[in-house]
C-alpha positions as MATLAB code, in Angstrom:
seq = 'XXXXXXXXXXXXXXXXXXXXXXXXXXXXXXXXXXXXXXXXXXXXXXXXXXXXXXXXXXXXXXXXXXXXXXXXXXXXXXXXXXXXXXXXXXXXXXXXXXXXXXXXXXXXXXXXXXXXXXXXX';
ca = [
      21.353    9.949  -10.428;
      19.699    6.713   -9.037;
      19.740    8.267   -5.480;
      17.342   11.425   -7.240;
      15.610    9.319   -8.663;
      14.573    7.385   -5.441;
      14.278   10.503   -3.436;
      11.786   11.726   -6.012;
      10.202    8.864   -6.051;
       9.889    8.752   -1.995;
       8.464   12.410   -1.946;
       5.596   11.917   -4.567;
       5.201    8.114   -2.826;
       5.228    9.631    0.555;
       2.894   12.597    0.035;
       0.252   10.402   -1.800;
       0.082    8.148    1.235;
      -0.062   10.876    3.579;
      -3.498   12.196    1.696;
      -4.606    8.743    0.982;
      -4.401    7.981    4.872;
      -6.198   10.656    5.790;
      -8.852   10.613    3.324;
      -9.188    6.978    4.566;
      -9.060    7.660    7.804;
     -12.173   10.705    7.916;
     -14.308    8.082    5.931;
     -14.410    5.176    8.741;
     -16.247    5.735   11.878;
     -14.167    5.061   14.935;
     -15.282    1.729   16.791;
     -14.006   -1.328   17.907;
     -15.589   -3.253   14.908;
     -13.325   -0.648   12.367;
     -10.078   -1.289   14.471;
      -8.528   -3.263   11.603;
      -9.075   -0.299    9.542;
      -8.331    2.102   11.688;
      -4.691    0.780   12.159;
      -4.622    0.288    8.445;
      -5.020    4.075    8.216;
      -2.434    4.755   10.768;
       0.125    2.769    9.201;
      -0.533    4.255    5.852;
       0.145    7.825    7.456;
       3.198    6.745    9.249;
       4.573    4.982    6.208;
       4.037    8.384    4.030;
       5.647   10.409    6.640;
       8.680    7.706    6.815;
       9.088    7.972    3.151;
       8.623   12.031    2.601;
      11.085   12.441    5.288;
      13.469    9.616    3.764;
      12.847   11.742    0.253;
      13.545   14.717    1.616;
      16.448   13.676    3.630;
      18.400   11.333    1.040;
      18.890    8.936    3.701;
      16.531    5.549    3.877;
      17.440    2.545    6.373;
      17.738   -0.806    5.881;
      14.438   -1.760    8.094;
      12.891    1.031    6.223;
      13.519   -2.006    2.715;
      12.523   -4.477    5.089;
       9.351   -2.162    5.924;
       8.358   -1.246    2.799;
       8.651   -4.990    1.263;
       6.304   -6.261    3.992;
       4.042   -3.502    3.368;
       3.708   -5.066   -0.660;
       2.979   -8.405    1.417;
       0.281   -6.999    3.733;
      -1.307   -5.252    0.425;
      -1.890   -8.808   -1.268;
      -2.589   -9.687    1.646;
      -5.653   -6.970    2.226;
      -6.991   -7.885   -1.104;
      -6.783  -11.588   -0.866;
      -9.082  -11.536    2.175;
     -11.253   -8.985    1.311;
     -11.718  -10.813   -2.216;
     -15.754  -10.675   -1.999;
     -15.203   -7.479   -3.197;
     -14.367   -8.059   -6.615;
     -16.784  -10.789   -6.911;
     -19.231   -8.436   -8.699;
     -16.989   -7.299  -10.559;
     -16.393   -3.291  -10.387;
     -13.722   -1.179  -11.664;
     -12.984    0.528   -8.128;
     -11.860   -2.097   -6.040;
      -9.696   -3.007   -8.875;
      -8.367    0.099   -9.185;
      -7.906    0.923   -5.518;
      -5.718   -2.542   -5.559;
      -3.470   -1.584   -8.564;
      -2.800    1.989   -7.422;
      -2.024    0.877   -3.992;
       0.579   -1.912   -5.084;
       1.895    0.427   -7.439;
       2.180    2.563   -4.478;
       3.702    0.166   -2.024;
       6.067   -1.093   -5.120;
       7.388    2.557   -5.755;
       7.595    2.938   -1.927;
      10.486    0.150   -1.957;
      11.799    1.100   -5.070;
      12.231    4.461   -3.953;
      14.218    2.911   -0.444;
      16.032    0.786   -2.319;
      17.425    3.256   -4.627;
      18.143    5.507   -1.976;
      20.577    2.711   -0.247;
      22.416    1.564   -4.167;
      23.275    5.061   -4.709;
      24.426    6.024   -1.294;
      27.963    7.542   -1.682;
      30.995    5.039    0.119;
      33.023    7.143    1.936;
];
């Protein structure tokens, strides 16, 4: 049941990054000043084809954890730096933080679930 669960989880986690990568990636004009952002975008479409195929597959490594807790860490991370944004305050940095933690936090649950239900053999 908790395997499911984390395989649904990875699907719907992995799908919404794929679109949100993409999205992000066609609104940032490719040059060496955007290179942060660029790999930013590439990492988000790598990570939601890691976790669809994890989803899909029932099967989710133990760097894949390891991956997926970092990628919480680099999300604080993003919005720690790039504070000035919420300075004047506005609801859509705000939300673009919470629904990408949320994100990143269902992204580990989903990994994590998939390795405490694995079967022993």
């Amino acid at each position: 049941m908790i395997r499911g669960l984390g395989r649904i989880m990875l699907i719907g986690v992995g799908a919404f990054m794929l679109v949100t990568g993409i999205l992000f990636m066609l609104d940032i004009t490719f040059s060496i000043d955007n290179l942060s952002n660029i790999l930013y975008g590439i990492v988000l479409i790598l990570a939601g084809l890691s976790a669809a195929f994890a989803g899909i597959k029932g099967e989710g490594g133990f760097w894949f954890t390891i991956f997926s807790l970092v990628m919480i860490g680099l999300v604080i991370y993003y919005a720690v730096a790039n504070k000035d944004h919420f300075s004047p305050f506005t609801w859509e940095y705000l939300g673009k933080f919470i629904l990408s933690l949320i994100c990143q936090i269902l992204y580990a649950l989903g990994f994590i679930f998939l390795k405490i239900g694995k079967k022993k053999k």
